[in-house]
mmCIF file of C-alpha atoms in Angstrom:
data_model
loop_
_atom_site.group_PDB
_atom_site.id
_atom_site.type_symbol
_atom_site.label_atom_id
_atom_site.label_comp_id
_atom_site.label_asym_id
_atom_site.label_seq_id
_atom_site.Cartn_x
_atom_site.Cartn_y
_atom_site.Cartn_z
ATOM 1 C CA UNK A 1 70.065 -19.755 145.788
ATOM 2 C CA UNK A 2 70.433 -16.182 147.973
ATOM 3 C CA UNK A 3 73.611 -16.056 146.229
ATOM 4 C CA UNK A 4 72.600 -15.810 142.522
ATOM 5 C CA UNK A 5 70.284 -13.204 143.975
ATOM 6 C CA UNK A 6 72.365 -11.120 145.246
ATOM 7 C CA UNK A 7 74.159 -10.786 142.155
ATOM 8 C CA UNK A 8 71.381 -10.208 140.524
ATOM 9 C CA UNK A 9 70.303 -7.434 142.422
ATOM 10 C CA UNK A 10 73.900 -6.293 142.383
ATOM 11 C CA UNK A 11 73.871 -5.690 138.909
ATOM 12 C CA UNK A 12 70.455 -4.794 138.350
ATOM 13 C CA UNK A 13 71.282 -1.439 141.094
ATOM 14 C CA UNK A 14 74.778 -0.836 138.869
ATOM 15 C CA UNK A 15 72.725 -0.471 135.828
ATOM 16 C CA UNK A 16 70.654 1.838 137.494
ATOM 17 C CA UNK A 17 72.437 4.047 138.537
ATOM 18 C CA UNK A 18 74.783 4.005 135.144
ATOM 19 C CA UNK A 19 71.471 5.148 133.446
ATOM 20 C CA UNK A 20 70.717 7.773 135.739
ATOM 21 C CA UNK A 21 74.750 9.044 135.248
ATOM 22 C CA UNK A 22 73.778 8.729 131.471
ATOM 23 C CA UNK A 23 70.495 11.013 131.539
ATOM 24 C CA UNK A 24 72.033 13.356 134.545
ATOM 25 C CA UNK A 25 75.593 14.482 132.235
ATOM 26 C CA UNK A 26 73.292 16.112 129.108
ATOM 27 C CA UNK A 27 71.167 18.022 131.695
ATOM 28 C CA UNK A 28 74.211 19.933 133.365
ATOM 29 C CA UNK A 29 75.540 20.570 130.119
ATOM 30 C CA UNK A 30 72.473 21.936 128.835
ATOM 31 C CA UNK A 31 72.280 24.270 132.285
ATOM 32 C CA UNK A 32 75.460 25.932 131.572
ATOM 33 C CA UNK A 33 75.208 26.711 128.255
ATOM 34 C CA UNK A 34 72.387 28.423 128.812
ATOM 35 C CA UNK A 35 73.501 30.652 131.447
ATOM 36 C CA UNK A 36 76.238 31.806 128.954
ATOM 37 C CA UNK A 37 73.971 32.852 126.918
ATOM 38 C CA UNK A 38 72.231 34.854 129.415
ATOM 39 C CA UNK A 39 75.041 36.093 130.780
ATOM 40 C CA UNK A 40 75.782 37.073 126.917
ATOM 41 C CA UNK A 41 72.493 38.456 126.490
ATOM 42 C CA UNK A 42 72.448 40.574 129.848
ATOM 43 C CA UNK A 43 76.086 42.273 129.046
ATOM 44 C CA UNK A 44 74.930 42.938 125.768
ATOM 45 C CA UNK A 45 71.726 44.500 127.029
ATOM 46 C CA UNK A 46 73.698 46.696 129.201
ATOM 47 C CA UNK A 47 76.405 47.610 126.831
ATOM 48 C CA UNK A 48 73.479 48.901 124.335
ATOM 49 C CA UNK A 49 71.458 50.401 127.150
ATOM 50 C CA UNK A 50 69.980 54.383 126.742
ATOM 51 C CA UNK A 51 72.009 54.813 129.988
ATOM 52 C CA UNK A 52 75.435 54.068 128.131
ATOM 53 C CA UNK A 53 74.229 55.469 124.719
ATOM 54 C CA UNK A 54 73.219 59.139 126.923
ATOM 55 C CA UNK A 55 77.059 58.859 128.749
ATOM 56 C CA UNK A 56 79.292 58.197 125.523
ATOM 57 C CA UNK A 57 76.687 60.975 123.988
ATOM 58 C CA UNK A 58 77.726 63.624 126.762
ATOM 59 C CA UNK A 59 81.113 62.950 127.293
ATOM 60 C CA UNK A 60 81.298 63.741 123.262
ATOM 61 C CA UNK A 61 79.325 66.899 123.791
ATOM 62 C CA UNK A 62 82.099 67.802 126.547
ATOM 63 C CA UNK A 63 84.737 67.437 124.441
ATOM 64 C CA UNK A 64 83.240 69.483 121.537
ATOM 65 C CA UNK A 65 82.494 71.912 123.646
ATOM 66 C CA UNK A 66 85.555 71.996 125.832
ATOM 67 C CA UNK A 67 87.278 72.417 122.112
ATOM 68 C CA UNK A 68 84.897 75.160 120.806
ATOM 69 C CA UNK A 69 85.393 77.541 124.162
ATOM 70 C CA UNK A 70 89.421 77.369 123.169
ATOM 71 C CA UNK A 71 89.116 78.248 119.825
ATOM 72 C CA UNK A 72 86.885 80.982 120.649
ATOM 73 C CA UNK A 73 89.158 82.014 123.404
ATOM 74 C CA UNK A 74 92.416 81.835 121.490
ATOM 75 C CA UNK A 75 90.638 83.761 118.365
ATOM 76 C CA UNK A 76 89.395 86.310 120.640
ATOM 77 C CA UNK A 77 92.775 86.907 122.077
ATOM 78 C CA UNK A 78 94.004 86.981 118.873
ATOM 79 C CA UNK A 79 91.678 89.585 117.541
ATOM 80 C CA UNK A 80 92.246 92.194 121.220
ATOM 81 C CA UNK A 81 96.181 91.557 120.215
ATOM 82 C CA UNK A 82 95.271 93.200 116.353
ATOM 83 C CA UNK A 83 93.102 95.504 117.799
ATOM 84 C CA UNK A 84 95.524 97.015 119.951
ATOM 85 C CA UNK A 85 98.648 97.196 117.835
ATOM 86 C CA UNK A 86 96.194 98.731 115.365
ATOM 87 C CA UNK A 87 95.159 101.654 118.003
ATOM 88 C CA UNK A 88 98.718 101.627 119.270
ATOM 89 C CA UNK A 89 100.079 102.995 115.986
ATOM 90 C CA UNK A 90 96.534 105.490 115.775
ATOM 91 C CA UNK A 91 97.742 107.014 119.005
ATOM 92 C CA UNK A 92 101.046 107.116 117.925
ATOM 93 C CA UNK A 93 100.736 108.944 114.886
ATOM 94 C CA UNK A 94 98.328 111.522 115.485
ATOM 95 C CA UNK A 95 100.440 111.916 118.991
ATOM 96 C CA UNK A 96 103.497 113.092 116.397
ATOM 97 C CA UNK A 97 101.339 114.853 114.538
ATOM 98 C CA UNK A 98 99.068 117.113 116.627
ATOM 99 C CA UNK A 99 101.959 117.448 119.145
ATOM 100 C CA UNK A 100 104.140 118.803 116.066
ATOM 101 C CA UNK A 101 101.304 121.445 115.414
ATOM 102 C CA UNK A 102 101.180 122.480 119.223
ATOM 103 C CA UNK A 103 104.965 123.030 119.046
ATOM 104 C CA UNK A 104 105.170 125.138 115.982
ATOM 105 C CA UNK A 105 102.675 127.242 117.325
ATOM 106 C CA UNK A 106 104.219 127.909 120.175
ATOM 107 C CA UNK A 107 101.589 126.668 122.760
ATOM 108 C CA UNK A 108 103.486 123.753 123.959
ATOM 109 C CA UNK A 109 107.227 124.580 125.255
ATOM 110 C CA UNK A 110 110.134 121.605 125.650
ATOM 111 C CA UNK A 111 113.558 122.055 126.359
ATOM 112 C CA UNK A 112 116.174 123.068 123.882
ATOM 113 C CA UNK A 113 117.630 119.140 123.696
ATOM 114 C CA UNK A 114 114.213 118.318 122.828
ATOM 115 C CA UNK A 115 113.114 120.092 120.043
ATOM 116 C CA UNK A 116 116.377 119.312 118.032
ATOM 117 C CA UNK A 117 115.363 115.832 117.476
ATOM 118 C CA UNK A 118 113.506 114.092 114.480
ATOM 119 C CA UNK A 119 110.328 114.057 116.149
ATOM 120 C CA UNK A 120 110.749 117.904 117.451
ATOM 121 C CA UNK A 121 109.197 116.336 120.673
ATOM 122 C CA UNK A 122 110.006 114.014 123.463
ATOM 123 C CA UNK A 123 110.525 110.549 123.062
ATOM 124 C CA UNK A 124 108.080 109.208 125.571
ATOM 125 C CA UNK A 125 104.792 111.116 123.963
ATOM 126 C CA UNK A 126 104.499 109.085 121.572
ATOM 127 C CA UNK A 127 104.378 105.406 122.831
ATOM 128 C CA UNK A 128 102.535 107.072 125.778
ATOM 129 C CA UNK A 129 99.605 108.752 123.847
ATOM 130 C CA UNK A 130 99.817 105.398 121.599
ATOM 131 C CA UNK A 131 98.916 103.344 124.969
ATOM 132 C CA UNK A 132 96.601 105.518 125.845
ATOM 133 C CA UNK A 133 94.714 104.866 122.711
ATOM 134 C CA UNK A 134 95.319 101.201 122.896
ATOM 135 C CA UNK A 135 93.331 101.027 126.790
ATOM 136 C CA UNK A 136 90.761 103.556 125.380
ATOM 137 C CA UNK A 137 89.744 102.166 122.300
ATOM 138 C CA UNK A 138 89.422 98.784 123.950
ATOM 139 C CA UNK A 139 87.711 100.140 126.658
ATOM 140 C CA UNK A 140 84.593 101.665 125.002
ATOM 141 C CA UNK A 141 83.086 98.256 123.468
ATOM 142 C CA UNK A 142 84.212 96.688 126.769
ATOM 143 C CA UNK A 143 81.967 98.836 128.623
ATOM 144 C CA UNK A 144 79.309 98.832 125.970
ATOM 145 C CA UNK A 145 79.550 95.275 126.156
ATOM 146 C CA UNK A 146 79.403 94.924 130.201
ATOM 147 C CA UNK A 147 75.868 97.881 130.063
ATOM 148 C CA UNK A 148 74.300 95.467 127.606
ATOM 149 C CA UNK A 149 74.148 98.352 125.184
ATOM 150 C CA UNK A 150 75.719 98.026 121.675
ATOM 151 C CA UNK A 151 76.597 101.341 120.334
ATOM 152 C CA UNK A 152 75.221 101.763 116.462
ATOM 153 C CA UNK A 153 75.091 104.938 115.646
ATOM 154 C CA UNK A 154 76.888 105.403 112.890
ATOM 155 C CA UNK A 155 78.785 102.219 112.813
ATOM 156 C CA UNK A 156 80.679 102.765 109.244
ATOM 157 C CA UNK A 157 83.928 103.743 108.650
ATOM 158 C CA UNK A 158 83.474 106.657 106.689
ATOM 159 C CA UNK A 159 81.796 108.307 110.084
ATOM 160 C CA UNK A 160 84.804 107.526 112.232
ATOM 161 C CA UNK A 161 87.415 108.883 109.320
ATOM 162 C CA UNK A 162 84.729 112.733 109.651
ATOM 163 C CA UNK A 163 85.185 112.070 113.586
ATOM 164 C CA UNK A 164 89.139 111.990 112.877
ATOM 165 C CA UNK A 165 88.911 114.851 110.608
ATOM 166 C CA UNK A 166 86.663 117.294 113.340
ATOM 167 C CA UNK A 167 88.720 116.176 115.808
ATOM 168 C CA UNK A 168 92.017 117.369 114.172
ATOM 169 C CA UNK A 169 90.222 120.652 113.128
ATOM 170 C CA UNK A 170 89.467 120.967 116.996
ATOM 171 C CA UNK A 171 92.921 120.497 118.116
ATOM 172 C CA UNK A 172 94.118 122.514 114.863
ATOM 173 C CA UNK A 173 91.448 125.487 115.513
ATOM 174 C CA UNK A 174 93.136 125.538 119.715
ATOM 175 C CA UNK A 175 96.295 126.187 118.368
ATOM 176 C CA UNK A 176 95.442 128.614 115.429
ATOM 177 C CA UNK A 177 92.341 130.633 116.228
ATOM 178 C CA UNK A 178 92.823 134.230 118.575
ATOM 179 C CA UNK A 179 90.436 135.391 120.669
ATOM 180 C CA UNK A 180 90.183 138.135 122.902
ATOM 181 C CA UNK A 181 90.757 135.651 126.263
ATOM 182 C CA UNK A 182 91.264 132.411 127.052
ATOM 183 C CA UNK A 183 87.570 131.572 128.489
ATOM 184 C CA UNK A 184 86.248 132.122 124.798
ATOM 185 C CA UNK A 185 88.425 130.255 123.081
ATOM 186 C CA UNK A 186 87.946 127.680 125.710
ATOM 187 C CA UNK A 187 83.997 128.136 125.776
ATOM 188 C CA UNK A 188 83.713 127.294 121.620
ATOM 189 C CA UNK A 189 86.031 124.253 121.579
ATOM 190 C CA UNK A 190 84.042 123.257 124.566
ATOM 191 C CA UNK A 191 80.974 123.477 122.255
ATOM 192 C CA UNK A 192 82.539 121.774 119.430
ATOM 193 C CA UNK A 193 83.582 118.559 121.679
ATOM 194 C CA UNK A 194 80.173 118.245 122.810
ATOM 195 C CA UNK A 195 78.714 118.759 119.083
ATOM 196 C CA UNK A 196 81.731 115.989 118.153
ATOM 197 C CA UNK A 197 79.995 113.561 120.465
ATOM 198 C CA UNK A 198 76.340 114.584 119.359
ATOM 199 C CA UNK A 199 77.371 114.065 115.938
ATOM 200 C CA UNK A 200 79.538 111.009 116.029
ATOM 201 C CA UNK A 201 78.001 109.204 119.253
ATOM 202 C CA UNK A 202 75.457 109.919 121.192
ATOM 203 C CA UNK A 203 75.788 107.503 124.471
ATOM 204 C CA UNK A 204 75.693 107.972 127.762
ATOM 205 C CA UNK A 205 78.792 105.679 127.891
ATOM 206 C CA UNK A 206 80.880 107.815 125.803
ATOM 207 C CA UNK A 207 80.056 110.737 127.044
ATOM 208 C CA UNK A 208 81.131 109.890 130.884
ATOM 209 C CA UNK A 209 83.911 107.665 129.668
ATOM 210 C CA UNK A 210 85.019 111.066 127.492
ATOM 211 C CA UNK A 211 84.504 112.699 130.763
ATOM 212 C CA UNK A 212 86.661 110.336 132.966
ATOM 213 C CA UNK A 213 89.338 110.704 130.447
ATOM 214 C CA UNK A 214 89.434 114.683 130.131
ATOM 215 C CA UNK A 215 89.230 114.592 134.034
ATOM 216 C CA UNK A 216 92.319 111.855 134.724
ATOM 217 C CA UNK A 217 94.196 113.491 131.488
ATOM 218 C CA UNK A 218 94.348 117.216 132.784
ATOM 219 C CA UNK A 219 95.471 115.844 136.251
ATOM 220 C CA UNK A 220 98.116 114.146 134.959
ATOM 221 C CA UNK A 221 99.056 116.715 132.474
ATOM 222 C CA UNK A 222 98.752 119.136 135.284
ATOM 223 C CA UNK A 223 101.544 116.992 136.955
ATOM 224 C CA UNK A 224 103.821 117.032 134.427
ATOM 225 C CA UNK A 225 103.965 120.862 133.567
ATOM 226 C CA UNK A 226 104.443 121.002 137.737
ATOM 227 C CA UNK A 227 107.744 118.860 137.430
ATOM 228 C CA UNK A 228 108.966 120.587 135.031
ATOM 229 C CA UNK A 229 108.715 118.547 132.020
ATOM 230 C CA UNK A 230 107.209 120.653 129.538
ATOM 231 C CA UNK A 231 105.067 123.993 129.561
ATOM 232 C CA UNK A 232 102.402 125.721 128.091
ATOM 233 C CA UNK A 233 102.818 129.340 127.056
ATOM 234 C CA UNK A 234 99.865 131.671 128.815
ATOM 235 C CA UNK A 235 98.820 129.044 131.576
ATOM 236 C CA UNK A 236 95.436 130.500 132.844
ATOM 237 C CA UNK A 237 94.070 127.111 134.466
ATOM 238 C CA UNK A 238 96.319 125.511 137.469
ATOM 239 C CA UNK A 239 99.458 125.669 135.257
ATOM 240 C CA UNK A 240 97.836 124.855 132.142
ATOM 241 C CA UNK A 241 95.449 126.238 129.282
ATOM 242 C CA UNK A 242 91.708 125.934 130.496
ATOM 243 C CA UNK A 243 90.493 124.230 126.558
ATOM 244 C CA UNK A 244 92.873 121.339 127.109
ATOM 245 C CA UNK A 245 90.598 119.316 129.001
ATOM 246 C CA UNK A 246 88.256 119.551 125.801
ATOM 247 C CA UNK A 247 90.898 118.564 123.820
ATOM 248 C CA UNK A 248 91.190 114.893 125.896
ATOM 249 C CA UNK A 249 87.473 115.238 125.690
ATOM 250 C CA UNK A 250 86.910 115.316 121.874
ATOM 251 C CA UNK A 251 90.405 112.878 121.444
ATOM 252 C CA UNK A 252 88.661 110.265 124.109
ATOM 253 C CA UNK A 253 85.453 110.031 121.568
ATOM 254 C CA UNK A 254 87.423 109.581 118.328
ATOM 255 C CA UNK A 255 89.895 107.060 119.818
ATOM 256 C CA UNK A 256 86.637 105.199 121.061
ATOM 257 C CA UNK A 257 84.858 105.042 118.122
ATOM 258 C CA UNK A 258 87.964 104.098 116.259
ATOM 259 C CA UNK A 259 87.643 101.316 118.947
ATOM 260 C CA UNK A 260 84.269 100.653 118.274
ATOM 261 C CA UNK A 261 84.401 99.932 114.623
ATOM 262 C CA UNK A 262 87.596 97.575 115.180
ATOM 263 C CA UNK A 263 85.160 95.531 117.662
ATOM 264 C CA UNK A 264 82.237 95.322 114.841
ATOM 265 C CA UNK A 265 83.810 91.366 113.990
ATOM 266 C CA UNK A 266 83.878 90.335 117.259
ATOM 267 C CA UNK A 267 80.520 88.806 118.657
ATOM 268 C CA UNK A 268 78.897 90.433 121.542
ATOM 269 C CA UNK A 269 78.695 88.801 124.936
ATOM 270 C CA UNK A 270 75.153 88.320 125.574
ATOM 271 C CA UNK A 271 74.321 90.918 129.012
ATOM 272 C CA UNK A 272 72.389 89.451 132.095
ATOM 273 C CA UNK A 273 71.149 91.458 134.701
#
């Protein structure tokens, strides 16, 4: 009899425990699907988060603007390249020009060699003057620019073609008019170089940049006559004629507002103090 109930208990504990096997499988398989999905859930949160939507938004925002800052560089290179071949060939030509009137005239004196050629003056005036003009006329809205005061005064090109005109009446009238001594002549072109900058101008930038370049001009011009590479004819002023400084003077304000009105496209760099 304990046999039979042995087996009987045997079998009765297998069963059991098969049942409990049965129930147990579904329950771990439910467990892990479910932490898939929230796994699912949590990397989708994250992916959509504000956080991830604000870091794609800036690093977009960085490269529009890191594009927009090299177009505007490369067009504003662009635009100081035109704007100083433009002055380049300004300079050169009135260079040839009023340099041809001083000649004939007699108040400027090359050698011999010199005069013969095409230009009936040497060949380095030219591209010199026409440099000049190039660093002068981009100078002037630089420094306009840099005091945080735009010039306006007569921003149209119709006043900067009257500046051209005055100032080749100036240059022509130094050359032309007699008076009884050198300080008069020098006294009234004086006066019309300041009334060329009260008419055309008006700033306290171009009138001590106009200043600067009449000073730095007649020094060098000074050094030049002292070598021995040209002369003027009556020097009364440290080898030189005393209204030539005016001269630089009145040509420093029309090459600058020729400047200025090249500079009207470009936008202005906003000043801080």
């Amino acid at each position: 009899m304990e046999k039979p109930v042995s087996r009987l208990e045997n079998h009765t504990w297998s069963c059991s425990c098969t049942a409990r096997g049965r129930h147990k499988s579904p329950l771990g398989g439910t467990a892990t699907e479910l932490a898939a999905k929230v796994g699912e859930m949590l990397s989708t949160s994250v992916s959509s988060s504000p956080l991830t939507l604000v870091g794609h938004g800036v690093q977009k925002t960085s490269n529009s603007n890191v594009g927009s800052s090299t177009s505007s560089t490369l067009n504003l290179s662009r635009d100081l390249v035109q704007r100083s071949l433009v002055l380049f060939v300004v300079g050169t030509f009135m260079a040839l020009v009023l340099n041809l009137l001083q000649i004939q005239r007699n108040v400027t004196l090359f050698p011999e060699e010199v005069i013969s050629t095409i230009f009936s003056s040497a060949w380095w005036v030219p591209p010199c003057c026409g440099t000049a003009a190039a660093v002068i006329g981009l100078l002037y809205p630089c420094i306009d620019s840099h005091l945080g005061e735009p010039h306006k005064f007569k921003r149209e090109w119709a006043s900067v073609m009257r500046c051209i005109a005055v100032f080749v009446g100036i240059n022509h009238a130094s050359a032309k008019l007699d008076f009884a001594n050198n300080i008069q002549l020098s006294l009234t072109l004086a006066a019309l170089s300041l009334g060329l900058w009260w008419t055309f101008d008006r700033s306290r930038s171009g009138l001590g940049l106009g200043i600067t370049i009449a000073f730095v001009a007649t020094l060098i011009t000074q050094f030049l006559v002292y070598n021995g590479v040209y002369q003027y004819t009556s020097p009364d002023f440290l080898y030189i004629r005393s209204w030539l400084p005016c001269i630089f003077f009145s040509g420093g304000v029309t090459v600058g507002n020729i400047g200025r009105q090249l500079a009207m496209g470009v936008p202005e760099k906003p000043h801080s103090d």
